[in-house]
mmCIF file of C-alpha atoms and ligand atoms in Angstrom:
data_model
loop_
_atom_site.group_PDB
_atom_site.id
_atom_site.type_symbol
_atom_site.label_atom_id
_atom_site.label_comp_id
_atom_site.label_asym_id
_atom_site.label_seq_id
_atom_site.Cartn_x
_atom_site.Cartn_y
_atom_site.Cartn_z
ATOM 1 C CA MET V 1 0.000 0.000 0.000
ATOM 2 C CA ARG V 2 1.474 3.340 -1.075
ATOM 3 C CA LYS V 3 -1.311 5.744 -1.886
ATOM 4 C CA VAL V 4 -4.462 6.229 0.181
ATOM 5 C CA LEU V 5 -7.634 8.147 -0.643
ATOM 6 C CA VAL V 6 -8.924 9.692 2.588
ATOM 7 C CA THR V 7 -12.399 11.191 2.362
ATOM 8 C CA GLY V 8 -13.538 13.867 4.814
ATOM 9 C CA GLY V 9 -9.910 14.553 5.717
ATOM 10 C CA ALA V 10 -10.493 18.249 6.436
ATOM 11 C CA GLY V 11 -12.734 17.384 9.390
ATOM 12 C CA PHE V 12 -11.839 16.524 12.969
ATOM 13 C CA ILE V 13 -10.754 12.873 12.920
ATOM 14 C CA GLY V 14 -9.794 12.757 9.246
ATOM 15 C CA SER V 15 -7.247 15.571 9.607
ATOM 16 C CA HIS V 16 -5.569 13.811 12.545
ATOM 17 C CA PHE V 17 -5.584 10.569 10.583
ATOM 18 C CA ILE V 18 -3.899 12.155 7.558
ATOM 19 C CA ARG V 19 -1.168 13.601 9.785
ATOM 20 C CA HIS V 20 -0.770 10.221 11.470
ATOM 21 C CA ILE V 21 -0.472 8.288 8.199
ATOM 22 C CA LEU V 22 1.992 10.719 6.624
ATOM 23 C CA THR V 23 4.229 10.796 9.703
ATOM 24 C CA GLN V 24 4.051 7.072 10.561
ATOM 25 C CA HIS V 25 4.440 5.586 7.086
ATOM 26 C CA ASP V 26 7.438 6.743 5.087
ATOM 27 C CA GLY V 27 6.688 7.035 1.417
ATOM 28 C CA TYR V 28 2.898 6.897 1.734
ATOM 29 C CA GLU V 29 0.914 9.435 -0.249
ATOM 30 C CA VAL V 30 -2.515 10.752 0.713
ATOM 31 C CA VAL V 31 -5.231 12.228 -1.487
ATOM 32 C CA ASN V 32 -7.792 14.050 0.642
ATOM 33 C CA LEU V 33 -11.253 14.302 -0.963
ATOM 34 C CA ASP V 34 -13.384 16.709 1.028
ATOM 35 C CA LYS V 35 -16.460 18.744 0.125
ATOM 36 C CA LEU V 36 -15.601 21.393 2.721
ATOM 37 C CA THR V 37 -19.030 21.508 4.285
ATOM 38 C CA TYR V 38 -19.447 23.782 7.312
ATOM 39 C CA ALA V 39 -17.431 21.151 9.253
ATOM 40 C CA GLY V 40 -14.544 20.865 6.791
ATOM 41 C CA ASN V 41 -11.760 23.204 7.787
ATOM 42 C CA PRO V 42 -8.578 23.730 5.736
ATOM 43 C CA ASP V 43 -6.999 25.292 8.854
ATOM 44 C CA ASN V 44 -6.795 21.754 10.299
ATOM 45 C CA LEU V 45 -4.154 20.831 7.705
ATOM 46 C CA LEU V 46 -2.143 24.055 7.421
ATOM 47 C CA ASP V 47 0.957 22.420 8.949
ATOM 48 C CA ILE V 48 0.849 19.665 6.334
ATOM 49 C CA GLU V 49 0.160 21.904 3.351
ATOM 50 C CA GLY V 50 2.905 24.315 4.370
ATOM 51 C CA GLY V 51 5.489 21.798 5.596
ATOM 52 C CA PRO V 52 7.792 18.988 4.469
ATOM 53 C CA LEU V 53 4.915 16.471 4.147
ATOM 54 C CA ALA V 54 3.236 18.553 1.427
ATOM 55 C CA LYS V 55 4.964 16.628 -1.369
ATOM 56 C CA ARG V 56 3.125 13.457 -0.305
ATOM 57 C CA TYR V 57 -0.249 15.156 0.158
ATOM 58 C CA ARG V 58 -2.901 16.410 -2.275
ATOM 59 C CA PHE V 59 -6.215 18.076 -1.493
ATOM 60 C CA VAL V 60 -9.185 17.670 -3.839
ATOM 61 C CA LYS V 61 -12.327 19.664 -3.131
ATOM 62 C CA GLY V 62 -15.270 17.474 -4.065
ATOM 63 C CA ASP V 63 -18.167 15.296 -3.055
ATOM 64 C CA ILE V 64 -18.117 11.541 -2.367
ATOM 65 C CA CYS V 65 -21.544 11.517 -4.065
ATOM 66 C CA ASP V 66 -19.915 12.532 -7.401
ATOM 67 C CA PRO V 67 -19.356 9.176 -9.198
ATOM 68 C CA GLU V 68 -17.128 10.593 -11.931
ATOM 69 C CA LEU V 69 -14.715 12.315 -9.552
ATOM 70 C CA VAL V 70 -14.720 9.382 -7.137
ATOM 71 C CA GLY V 71 -14.061 6.912 -9.983
ATOM 72 C CA GLN V 72 -11.146 8.989 -11.219
ATOM 73 C CA LEU V 73 -9.547 9.220 -7.749
ATOM 74 C CA ILE V 74 -10.076 5.526 -6.988
ATOM 75 C CA GLY V 75 -8.110 4.901 -10.184
ATOM 76 C CA GLU V 76 -5.071 6.611 -8.604
ATOM 77 C CA VAL V 77 -4.883 4.893 -5.208
ATOM 78 C CA ASP V 78 -4.411 1.502 -3.497
ATOM 79 C CA ALA V 79 -6.718 1.992 -0.502
ATOM 80 C CA VAL V 80 -9.627 4.117 0.705
ATOM 81 C CA VAL V 81 -10.473 5.398 4.177
ATOM 82 C CA ASN V 82 -13.965 6.876 4.372
ATOM 83 C CA PHE V 83 -14.457 9.516 7.059
ATOM 84 C CA ALA V 84 -16.702 11.788 4.960
ATOM 85 C CA ALA V 85 -20.037 12.197 6.681
ATOM 86 C CA GLU V 86 -22.513 14.568 8.166
ATOM 87 C CA SER V 87 -21.614 13.867 11.765
ATOM 88 C CA HIS V 88 -23.718 15.828 14.264
ATOM 89 C CA VAL V 89 -26.826 14.278 15.833
ATOM 90 C CA ASP V 90 -28.465 17.636 16.634
ATOM 91 C CA ARG V 91 -28.142 18.834 13.041
ATOM 92 C CA SER V 92 -29.625 15.539 11.839
ATOM 93 C CA LEU V 93 -32.705 16.307 13.931
ATOM 94 C CA LEU V 94 -33.024 19.739 12.305
ATOM 95 C CA GLU V 95 -32.310 18.622 8.701
ATOM 96 C CA PRO V 96 -31.839 14.883 7.991
ATOM 97 C CA ALA V 97 -31.563 14.948 4.159
ATOM 98 C CA PRO V 98 -27.795 15.692 3.885
ATOM 99 C CA PHE V 99 -27.139 12.806 6.287
ATOM 100 C CA ILE V 100 -28.947 10.332 4.088
ATOM 101 C CA GLN V 101 -27.266 11.761 1.006
ATOM 102 C CA THR V 102 -23.661 11.628 2.234
ATOM 103 C CA ASP V 103 -23.667 8.885 4.868
ATOM 104 C CA VAL V 104 -25.729 6.371 2.850
ATOM 105 C CA TYR V 105 -25.644 7.360 -0.833
ATOM 106 C CA GLY V 106 -22.078 8.717 -0.639
ATOM 107 C CA THR V 107 -20.866 5.464 0.912
ATOM 108 C CA TYR V 108 -22.623 3.574 -1.894
ATOM 109 C CA CYS V 109 -20.888 5.773 -4.532
ATOM 110 C CA LEU V 110 -17.465 5.058 -3.067
ATOM 111 C CA LEU V 111 -18.111 1.321 -2.860
ATOM 112 C CA SER V 112 -19.434 1.246 -6.443
ATOM 113 C CA ALA V 113 -16.264 2.915 -7.706
ATOM 114 C CA VAL V 114 -14.150 0.397 -5.777
ATOM 115 C CA ALA V 115 -16.194 -2.475 -7.259
ATOM 116 C CA GLU V 116 -15.555 -1.053 -10.734
ATOM 117 C CA ALA V 117 -11.800 -0.910 -10.077
ATOM 118 C CA SER V 118 -11.710 -4.694 -10.605
ATOM 119 C CA GLY V 119 -9.818 -5.899 -7.559
ATOM 120 C CA ARG V 120 -7.132 -3.200 -7.692
ATOM 121 C CA ILE V 121 -8.069 -1.629 -4.335
ATOM 122 C CA GLU V 122 -6.354 -3.474 -1.474
ATOM 123 C CA ARG V 123 -8.502 -2.178 1.368
ATOM 124 C CA VAL V 124 -11.506 0.048 2.125
ATOM 125 C CA LEU V 125 -11.710 1.174 5.747
ATOM 126 C CA HIS V 126 -15.177 2.540 6.432
ATOM 127 C CA ILE V 127 -15.560 4.682 9.559
ATOM 128 C CA SER V 128 -18.840 3.948 11.278
ATOM 129 C CA THR V 129 -19.810 4.730 14.885
ATOM 130 C CA ASP V 130 -20.880 3.081 18.146
ATOM 131 C CA GLU V 131 -24.187 4.956 17.723
ATOM 132 C CA VAL V 132 -25.440 2.402 15.172
ATOM 133 C CA TYR V 133 -26.048 -0.043 18.054
ATOM 134 C CA GLY V 134 -28.359 2.429 19.763
ATOM 135 C CA GLU V 135 -28.394 2.838 23.519
ATOM 136 C CA VAL V 136 -27.214 -0.067 25.629
ATOM 137 C CA PRO V 137 -28.237 -0.519 29.285
ATOM 138 C CA ALA V 138 -25.489 -1.021 31.908
ATOM 139 C CA PRO V 139 -23.649 -3.261 32.459
ATOM 140 C CA ARG V 140 -23.878 -4.466 28.832
ATOM 141 C CA ARG V 141 -21.420 -3.390 26.149
ATOM 142 C CA SER V 142 -22.222 -3.554 22.437
ATOM 143 C CA LYS V 143 -20.432 -6.303 20.532
ATOM 144 C CA GLU V 144 -19.676 -6.303 16.817
ATOM 145 C CA ASP V 145 -22.372 -8.860 15.982
ATOM 146 C CA ASP V 146 -25.133 -7.162 18.002
ATOM 147 C CA PRO V 147 -28.177 -6.021 16.035
ATOM 148 C CA LEU V 148 -28.260 -2.358 15.017
ATOM 149 C CA HIS V 149 -30.871 -0.131 16.695
ATOM 150 C CA PRO V 150 -30.173 3.412 15.475
ATOM 151 C CA ARG V 151 -32.609 6.032 16.781
ATOM 152 C CA SER V 152 -31.495 9.347 15.274
ATOM 153 C CA PRO V 153 -31.337 10.376 11.613
ATOM 154 C CA TYR V 154 -27.527 10.482 12.063
ATOM 155 C CA SER V 155 -27.176 6.984 13.484
ATOM 156 C CA ALA V 156 -29.766 5.594 11.054
ATOM 157 C CA SER V 157 -27.778 7.052 8.148
ATOM 158 C CA LYS V 158 -24.506 5.660 9.493
ATOM 159 C CA ALA V 159 -26.184 2.252 9.896
ATOM 160 C CA GLY V 160 -27.345 2.567 6.267
ATOM 161 C CA GLY V 161 -23.723 3.149 5.228
ATOM 162 C CA ASP V 162 -22.657 0.039 7.149
ATOM 163 C CA MET V 163 -25.360 -1.981 5.400
ATOM 164 C CA GLN V 164 -24.084 -0.804 2.021
ATOM 165 C CA CYS V 165 -20.623 -2.035 3.035
ATOM 166 C CA ILE V 166 -22.010 -5.409 4.064
ATOM 167 C CA ALA V 167 -23.850 -5.786 0.742
ATOM 168 C CA PHE V 168 -20.690 -4.939 -1.248
ATOM 169 C CA ILE V 169 -18.628 -7.353 0.854
ATOM 170 C CA GLU V 170 -21.134 -10.130 0.097
ATOM 171 C CA ILE V 171 -21.879 -9.424 -3.548
ATOM 172 C CA HIS V 172 -18.586 -8.033 -4.856
ATOM 173 C CA ARG V 173 -16.192 -9.571 -2.293
ATOM 174 C CA LEU V 174 -14.825 -6.090 -1.621
ATOM 175 C CA PRO V 175 -11.966 -5.878 0.911
ATOM 176 C CA VAL V 176 -13.942 -3.664 3.298
ATOM 177 C CA VAL V 177 -13.295 -3.333 7.036
ATOM 178 C CA ILE V 178 -15.774 -1.420 9.210
ATOM 179 C CA ALA V 179 -14.565 0.496 12.280
ATOM 180 C CA ARG V 180 -17.047 1.591 14.960
ATOM 181 C CA PRO V 181 -15.333 4.089 17.260
ATOM 182 C CA CYS V 182 -16.919 5.678 20.341
ATOM 183 C CA ASN V 183 -17.043 9.456 21.022
ATOM 184 C CA ASN V 184 -13.753 11.070 20.057
ATOM 185 C CA ILE V 185 -12.276 13.983 21.947
ATOM 186 C CA GLY V 186 -9.257 16.130 21.133
ATOM 187 C CA PRO V 187 -7.922 19.147 19.222
ATOM 188 C CA ASN V 188 -9.684 20.494 16.099
ATOM 189 C CA GLN V 189 -13.180 19.189 16.875
ATOM 190 C CA TYR V 190 -15.846 21.503 15.474
ATOM 191 C CA PRO V 191 -17.387 23.360 18.428
ATOM 192 C CA GLU V 192 -20.903 22.023 17.914
ATOM 193 C CA LYS V 193 -20.020 18.780 19.729
ATOM 194 C CA MET V 194 -20.324 18.781 23.487
ATOM 195 C CA ALA V 195 -16.699 18.919 24.611
ATOM 196 C CA PRO V 196 -15.430 21.728 22.346
ATOM 197 C CA LEU V 197 -18.706 23.656 22.669
ATOM 198 C CA PHE V 198 -18.542 23.589 26.453
ATOM 199 C CA ILE V 199 -14.803 24.343 26.641
ATOM 200 C CA SER V 200 -15.121 27.345 24.318
ATOM 201 C CA ASN V 201 -18.320 28.590 25.978
ATOM 202 C CA ALA V 202 -16.698 28.344 29.409
ATOM 203 C CA LEU V 203 -13.636 30.249 28.179
ATOM 204 C CA ASP V 204 -16.044 33.029 27.122
ATOM 205 C CA ASP V 205 -18.011 32.768 30.411
ATOM 206 C CA GLN V 206 -21.067 31.663 28.444
ATOM 207 C CA PRO V 207 -23.602 29.072 29.711
ATOM 208 C CA LEU V 208 -23.079 25.330 29.113
ATOM 209 C CA PRO V 209 -26.406 23.860 27.856
ATOM 210 C CA VAL V 210 -26.669 20.352 29.355
ATOM 211 C CA TYR V 211 -29.451 18.246 27.798
ATOM 212 C CA GLY V 212 -31.928 16.653 30.220
ATOM 213 C CA ASP V 213 -30.340 15.520 33.469
ATOM 214 C CA GLY V 214 -26.787 15.193 32.127
ATOM 215 C CA ARG V 215 -26.575 11.563 33.278
ATOM 216 C CA GLN V 216 -26.243 10.147 29.732
ATOM 217 C CA VAL V 217 -23.114 8.044 29.339
ATOM 218 C CA ARG V 218 -20.564 8.167 26.523
ATOM 219 C CA ASP V 219 -17.172 6.445 26.181
ATOM 220 C CA TRP V 220 -14.469 9.063 25.463
ATOM 221 C CA LEU V 221 -11.591 8.179 23.136
ATOM 222 C CA PHE V 222 -8.649 10.501 22.520
ATOM 223 C CA VAL V 223 -8.547 11.178 18.777
ATOM 224 C CA LYS V 224 -4.874 10.205 18.400
ATOM 225 C CA ASP V 225 -5.572 6.815 19.986
ATOM 226 C CA ASN V 226 -8.392 6.363 17.482
ATOM 227 C CA CYS V 227 -5.966 7.131 14.621
ATOM 228 C CA GLU V 228 -3.606 4.405 15.851
ATOM 229 C CA ALA V 229 -6.523 1.957 15.956
ATOM 230 C CA LEU V 230 -7.657 2.914 12.449
ATOM 231 C CA ASP V 231 -4.102 2.572 11.113
ATOM 232 C CA LEU V 232 -3.991 -0.950 12.559
ATOM 233 C CA LEU V 233 -7.336 -1.816 10.954
ATOM 234 C CA LEU V 234 -6.269 -0.356 7.607
ATOM 235 C CA HIS V 235 -3.242 -2.642 7.545
ATOM 236 C CA GLY V 236 -4.254 -5.587 9.717
ATOM 237 C CA GLY V 237 -8.053 -5.800 9.927
ATOM 238 C CA ALA V 238 -9.625 -8.870 8.352
ATOM 239 C CA ARG V 239 -11.702 -8.441 5.185
ATOM 240 C CA GLY V 240 -15.418 -8.138 5.837
ATOM 241 C CA GLU V 241 -15.018 -7.730 9.602
ATOM 242 C CA VAL V 242 -16.381 -5.078 11.963
ATOM 243 C CA TYR V 243 -14.203 -3.742 14.813
ATOM 244 C CA ASN V 244 -15.407 -1.679 17.757
ATOM 245 C CA VAL V 245 -12.943 0.994 18.885
ATOM 246 C CA GLY V 246 -13.724 1.782 22.508
ATOM 247 C CA ALA V 247 -11.704 3.502 25.198
ATOM 248 C CA GLY V 248 -13.056 2.120 28.468
ATOM 249 C CA ASN V 249 -13.605 5.750 29.544
ATOM 250 C CA GLU V 250 -17.368 5.625 30.121
ATOM 251 C CA ARG V 251 -18.519 8.768 31.895
ATOM 252 C CA PRO V 252 -21.829 10.533 32.481
ATOM 253 C CA ASN V 253 -21.938 13.872 30.674
ATOM 254 C CA MET V 254 -21.885 15.755 33.997
ATOM 255 C CA ASP V 255 -18.403 14.344 34.720
ATOM 256 C CA VAL V 256 -17.201 15.810 31.432
ATOM 257 C CA VAL V 257 -18.898 19.153 32.118
ATOM 258 C CA GLU V 258 -17.544 19.450 35.660
ATOM 259 C CA GLY V 259 -14.117 18.264 34.543
ATOM 260 C CA ILE V 260 -13.985 21.026 31.927
ATOM 261 C CA LEU V 261 -15.034 23.722 34.401
ATOM 262 C CA ASP V 262 -12.520 22.526 36.998
ATOM 263 C CA LEU V 263 -9.646 22.432 34.527
ATOM 264 C CA LEU V 264 -10.490 25.978 33.423
ATOM 265 C CA GLY V 265 -11.100 27.274 36.974
ATOM 266 C CA LYS V 266 -14.634 28.326 35.971
ATOM 267 C CA PRO V 267 -17.711 28.224 38.245
ATOM 268 C CA ARG V 268 -20.389 25.508 38.180
ATOM 269 C CA SER V 269 -22.935 28.343 37.894
ATOM 270 C CA LEU V 270 -22.252 28.325 34.126
ATOM 271 C CA ILE V 271 -24.138 24.999 33.870
ATOM 272 C CA ARG V 272 -27.696 25.232 32.501
ATOM 273 C CA PHE V 273 -30.042 22.263 32.235
ATOM 274 C CA VAL V 274 -31.984 22.621 28.987
ATOM 275 C CA GLU V 275 -34.698 20.723 27.124
ATOM 276 C CA ASP V 276 -33.429 17.263 26.197
ATOM 277 C CA ARG V 277 -32.519 16.085 22.698
ATOM 278 C CA PRO V 278 -35.429 14.014 21.252
ATOM 279 C CA GLY V 279 -34.543 10.297 21.173
ATOM 280 C CA HIS V 280 -31.427 10.972 23.256
ATOM 281 C CA ASP V 281 -29.584 7.667 23.673
ATOM 282 C CA ARG V 282 -28.954 7.120 27.366
ATOM 283 C CA ARG V 283 -25.755 5.121 27.187
ATOM 284 C CA TYR V 284 -23.191 3.913 24.657
ATOM 285 C CA ALA V 285 -20.558 1.388 25.684
ATOM 286 C CA LEU V 286 -18.423 -0.873 23.532
ATOM 287 C CA ASP V 287 -16.889 -4.265 23.991
ATOM 288 C CA PHE V 288 -13.594 -3.828 22.132
ATOM 289 C CA GLU V 289 -11.852 -7.112 22.851
ATOM 290 C CA LYS V 290 -11.689 -7.854 19.117
ATOM 291 C CA ILE V 291 -9.344 -4.958 18.322
ATOM 292 C CA ARG V 292 -7.462 -5.485 21.590
ATOM 293 C CA ALA V 293 -6.682 -8.990 20.324
ATOM 294 C CA LEU V 294 -4.934 -7.362 17.336
ATOM 295 C CA GLY V 295 -2.631 -5.573 19.784
ATOM 296 C CA TRP V 296 -4.229 -2.127 20.123
ATOM 297 C CA SER V 297 -5.265 -0.431 23.316
ATOM 298 C CA PRO V 298 -5.857 3.255 24.026
ATOM 299 C CA ARG V 299 -2.943 5.195 25.534
ATOM 300 C CA HIS V 300 -4.999 7.975 27.148
ATOM 301 C CA ASP V 301 -7.306 7.601 30.141
ATOM 302 C CA PHE V 302 -10.235 9.977 30.605
ATOM 303 C CA ALA V 303 -8.319 12.568 32.675
ATOM 304 C CA ALA V 304 -5.421 12.763 30.202
ATOM 305 C CA SER V 305 -7.780 12.980 27.205
ATOM 306 C CA LEU V 306 -9.740 15.829 28.766
ATOM 307 C CA GLU V 307 -6.645 17.685 29.971
ATOM 308 C CA LYS V 308 -4.963 17.608 26.550
ATOM 309 C CA THR V 309 -8.186 18.650 24.845
ATOM 310 C CA VAL V 310 -8.878 21.567 27.169
ATOM 311 C CA ALA V 311 -5.257 22.748 26.898
ATOM 312 C CA TRP V 312 -5.487 22.784 23.103
ATOM 313 C CA TYR V 313 -8.624 24.968 23.076
ATOM 314 C CA VAL V 314 -7.006 27.328 25.592
ATOM 315 C CA ASP V 315 -3.919 27.623 23.365
ATOM 316 C CA ASN V 316 -5.813 27.838 20.046
ATOM 317 C CA ARG V 317 -8.477 30.424 20.679
ATOM 318 C CA GLN V 318 -8.115 31.877 17.174
ATOM 319 C CA TRP V 319 -9.019 28.462 15.652
ATOM 320 C CA TRP V 320 -12.430 28.240 17.331
ATOM 321 C CA GLU V 321 -13.172 31.976 17.474
ATOM 322 C CA LYS V 322 -13.005 32.053 13.669
ATOM 323 C CA ILE V 323 -15.634 29.288 13.477
ATOM 324 C CA LYS V 324 -17.869 30.655 16.191
ATOM 325 C CA SER V 325 -17.958 34.156 14.691
ATOM 326 C CA GLY V 326 -19.339 32.921 11.353
ATOM 327 C CA ALA V 327 -22.438 30.979 10.244
ATOM 328 C CA PHE V 328 -22.199 29.054 13.501
ATOM 329 C CA ARG V 329 -24.043 31.890 15.249
ATOM 330 C CA ALA V 330 -27.293 31.238 13.362
ATOM 331 C CA TYR V 331 -27.032 27.518 14.138
ATOM 332 C CA TYR V 332 -26.396 28.240 17.816
ATOM 333 C CA GLU V 333 -29.425 30.513 18.062
ATOM 334 C CA LYS V 334 -31.666 27.938 16.374
ATOM 335 C CA GLN V 335 -30.389 25.068 18.484
ATOM 336 C CA TYR V 336 -30.058 26.801 21.850
ATOM 337 C CA GLY V 337 -31.913 30.151 21.788
ATOM 338 C CA ALA V 338 -35.280 28.961 23.129
ATOM 339 C CA ARG V 339 -33.655 26.193 25.182
ATOM 340 C CA LEU V 340 -31.445 28.629 27.075
ATOM 341 C CA ALA V 341 -34.324 31.077 27.562
ATOM 342 C CA SER V 342 -36.193 28.389 29.523
ATOM 343 C CA ALA V 343 -33.119 26.755 31.118
ATOM 344 C CA ARG V 344 -32.831 25.696 34.771
ATOM 345 C CA SER V 345 -29.858 25.771 37.081
ATOM 346 C CA ALA V 346 -30.726 22.320 38.545
ATOM 347 C CA PRO V 347 -31.520 19.051 36.748
ATOM 348 C CA PRO V 348 -35.223 18.303 36.184
ATOM 349 C CA ALA V 349 -36.732 16.477 39.198
ATOM 350 C CA ASN V 350 -38.541 13.832 37.113
ATOM 351 C CA ALA V 351 -35.475 12.757 35.083
HETATM 352 P P1 NAD J 401 -16.494 16.083 10.949
HETATM 353 O O1 NAD J 401 -17.910 16.543 10.845
HETATM 354 O O2 NAD J 401 -15.532 16.867 11.775
HETATM 355 O O3 NAD J 401 -15.842 15.987 9.474
HETATM 356 C C1 NAD J 401 -16.552 15.458 8.395
HETATM 357 C C2 NAD J 401 -15.780 15.852 7.133
HETATM 358 O O4 NAD J 401 -16.441 15.255 6.007
HETATM 359 C C3 NAD J 401 -15.755 17.353 6.873
HETATM 360 O O5 NAD J 401 -14.438 17.748 6.530
HETATM 361 C C4 NAD J 401 -16.703 17.554 5.706
HETATM 362 O O6 NAD J 401 -16.381 18.666 4.886
HETATM 363 C C5 NAD J 401 -16.553 16.235 4.967
HETATM 364 N N1 NAD J 401 -17.719 15.883 4.149
HETATM 365 C C6 NAD J 401 -19.029 15.901 4.520
HETATM 366 N N2 NAD J 401 -19.816 15.526 3.489
HETATM 367 C C7 NAD J 401 -18.973 15.225 2.454
HETATM 368 C C8 NAD J 401 -19.180 14.747 1.144
HETATM 369 N N3 NAD J 401 -20.417 14.527 0.670
HETATM 370 N N4 NAD J 401 -18.101 14.538 0.364
HETATM 371 C C9 NAD J 401 -16.848 14.787 0.817
HETATM 372 N N5 NAD J 401 -16.602 15.256 2.068
HETATM 373 C C10 NAD J 401 -17.643 15.457 2.871
HETATM 374 O O7 NAD J 401 -16.572 14.577 11.416
HETATM 375 P P2 NAD J 401 -15.614 13.760 12.391
HETATM 376 O O8 NAD J 401 -16.030 13.989 13.786
HETATM 377 O O9 NAD J 401 -14.214 13.969 11.991
HETATM 378 O O10 NAD J 401 -16.063 12.270 12.022
HETATM 379 C C11 NAD J 401 -15.429 11.570 10.957
HETATM 380 C C12 NAD J 401 -16.105 10.231 10.780
HETATM 381 O O11 NAD J 401 -16.028 9.490 11.993
HETATM 382 C C13 NAD J 401 -17.594 10.319 10.424
HETATM 383 O O12 NAD J 401 -17.882 9.305 9.509
HETATM 384 C C14 NAD J 401 -18.292 10.062 11.753
HETATM 385 O O13 NAD J 401 -19.557 9.494 11.560
HETATM 386 C C15 NAD J 401 -17.327 9.093 12.403
HETATM 387 N N6 NAD J 401 -17.309 9.098 13.876
HETATM 388 C C16 NAD J 401 -17.098 10.253 14.557
HETATM 389 C C17 NAD J 401 -17.033 10.218 15.952
HETATM 390 C C18 NAD J 401 -16.761 11.474 16.753
HETATM 391 O O14 NAD J 401 -16.785 11.417 17.979
HETATM 392 N N7 NAD J 401 -16.480 12.613 16.140
HETATM 393 C C19 NAD J 401 -17.201 9.015 16.634
HETATM 394 C C20 NAD J 401 -17.424 7.845 15.900
HETATM 395 C C21 NAD J 401 -17.464 7.904 14.512
HETATM 396 P P1 TYD J 402 -22.243 15.080 21.115
HETATM 397 O O1 TYD J 402 -20.907 15.696 21.344
HETATM 398 O O2 TYD J 402 -23.221 15.786 20.246
HETATM 399 O O3 TYD J 402 -21.985 13.595 20.585
HETATM 400 P P2 TYD J 402 -23.057 12.383 20.407
HETATM 401 O O4 TYD J 402 -24.427 12.889 20.529
HETATM 402 O O5 TYD J 402 -22.742 11.946 19.015
HETATM 403 O O6 TYD J 402 -22.691 11.395 21.467
HETATM 404 O O7 TYD J 402 -22.940 14.848 22.528
HETATM 405 C C1 TYD J 402 -22.294 14.140 23.552
HETATM 406 C C2 TYD J 402 -23.268 14.074 24.711
HETATM 407 O O8 TYD J 402 -23.478 15.395 25.223
HETATM 408 C C3 TYD J 402 -24.643 13.554 24.326
HETATM 409 O O9 TYD J 402 -25.188 12.774 25.402
HETATM 410 C C4 TYD J 402 -25.476 14.828 24.155
HETATM 411 C C5 TYD J 402 -24.856 15.766 25.168
HETATM 412 N N1 TYD J 402 -24.915 17.196 24.810
HETATM 413 C C6 TYD J 402 -25.431 18.127 25.721
HETATM 414 O O10 TYD J 402 -25.852 17.774 26.832
HETATM 415 N N2 TYD J 402 -25.479 19.437 25.350
HETATM 416 C C7 TYD J 402 -25.041 19.865 24.140
HETATM 417 O O11 TYD J 402 -25.118 21.082 23.845
HETATM 418 C C8 TYD J 402 -24.485 18.905 23.220
HETATM 419 C C9 TYD J 402 -23.989 19.330 21.874
HETATM 420 C C10 TYD J 402 -24.444 17.579 23.599
#
């Protein structure tokens, strides 16, 4: 494997993955196909474009739903890693269509182009999510062969992408591996997701809008650990297999919120309990013994992941201020305006 097509590489995880691949694999080349939606940010790759790795990196602005462009790029590479997606649950509740378009149809377009490349592509690594399993009650952890119970337009679309992969594995014997990581945390995450939204709001002494009672549980994986796992799956995952990528850092949201405030020395009075997200999954938790058996385990515990993340947002104010001063404002008002107007300073009693 020498040349990899990474889709969605201008986003959060994809940009870290590109940096990881170029620094860890001498001689590898990366083509980054990204539509530059609101979440795609060329600033995430400035160090690569302006540095010594630039000669092994090429950016192509385009859509994974464009069969002609995708076919042409597949013709140039040996492997594909598909990060491109609409990725935010709350936006999927406001406007689901782009999720179905990119996360289902876009995945289909990529797989079709690989099928047409007549066995030339060595590996397709498709990035799915733990959310396709739906919520899982404690003490259970989702396993790779569990049924899928998505409940949001985002998770339903991601599950649709996984099903496309499974069909292409069966019918065309494509060398696809599906990764299902848990919630990532780290530098360069668009500040619509909980951690970067709350860190940046707290730095500006703005309220932190906690949905419902804040007792929902997520497993938090440091993004660089995820990149190591995905690298392993790209090179060593078995064809047609699914691999959960968990961290073992399951925490209720309130632990994340309070951890952020404590690290920043900000008061708990910034916390606001707001109207819950419809269909809010109560708990995600992954059994990730299968990837552990390949030799991977996360390097960062919860405290280290949060500390490094908070420190990055403190040190890179200009990165998130640029985003938050633009179109983000209209989204924030739509998503949080009425919620914050009727917010409470204590969790709802009936939760
Ligand atoms: P992100 O929203 O930060 O980035 C998505 C990128 O995809 C953006 O650069 C965007 O411009 C690009 N994109 C969107 N539609 C496109 C299209 N039609 N064609 C080409 N590019 C397009 O997302 P992220 O958080 O980096 O997530 C990356 C992948 O990992 C997604 O597939 C997501 O479902 C999955 N995932 C994310 C998490 C997480 O915690 N962030 C956890 C598990 C799985
Ligand atoms: P998020 O970062 O959107 O990731 P996901 O929904 O994909 O897990 O949300 C993480 C958790 O934080 C989730 O339980 C929803 C909650 N949350 C809030 O309480 N308030 C917010 O403003 C956001 C964005 C999320």
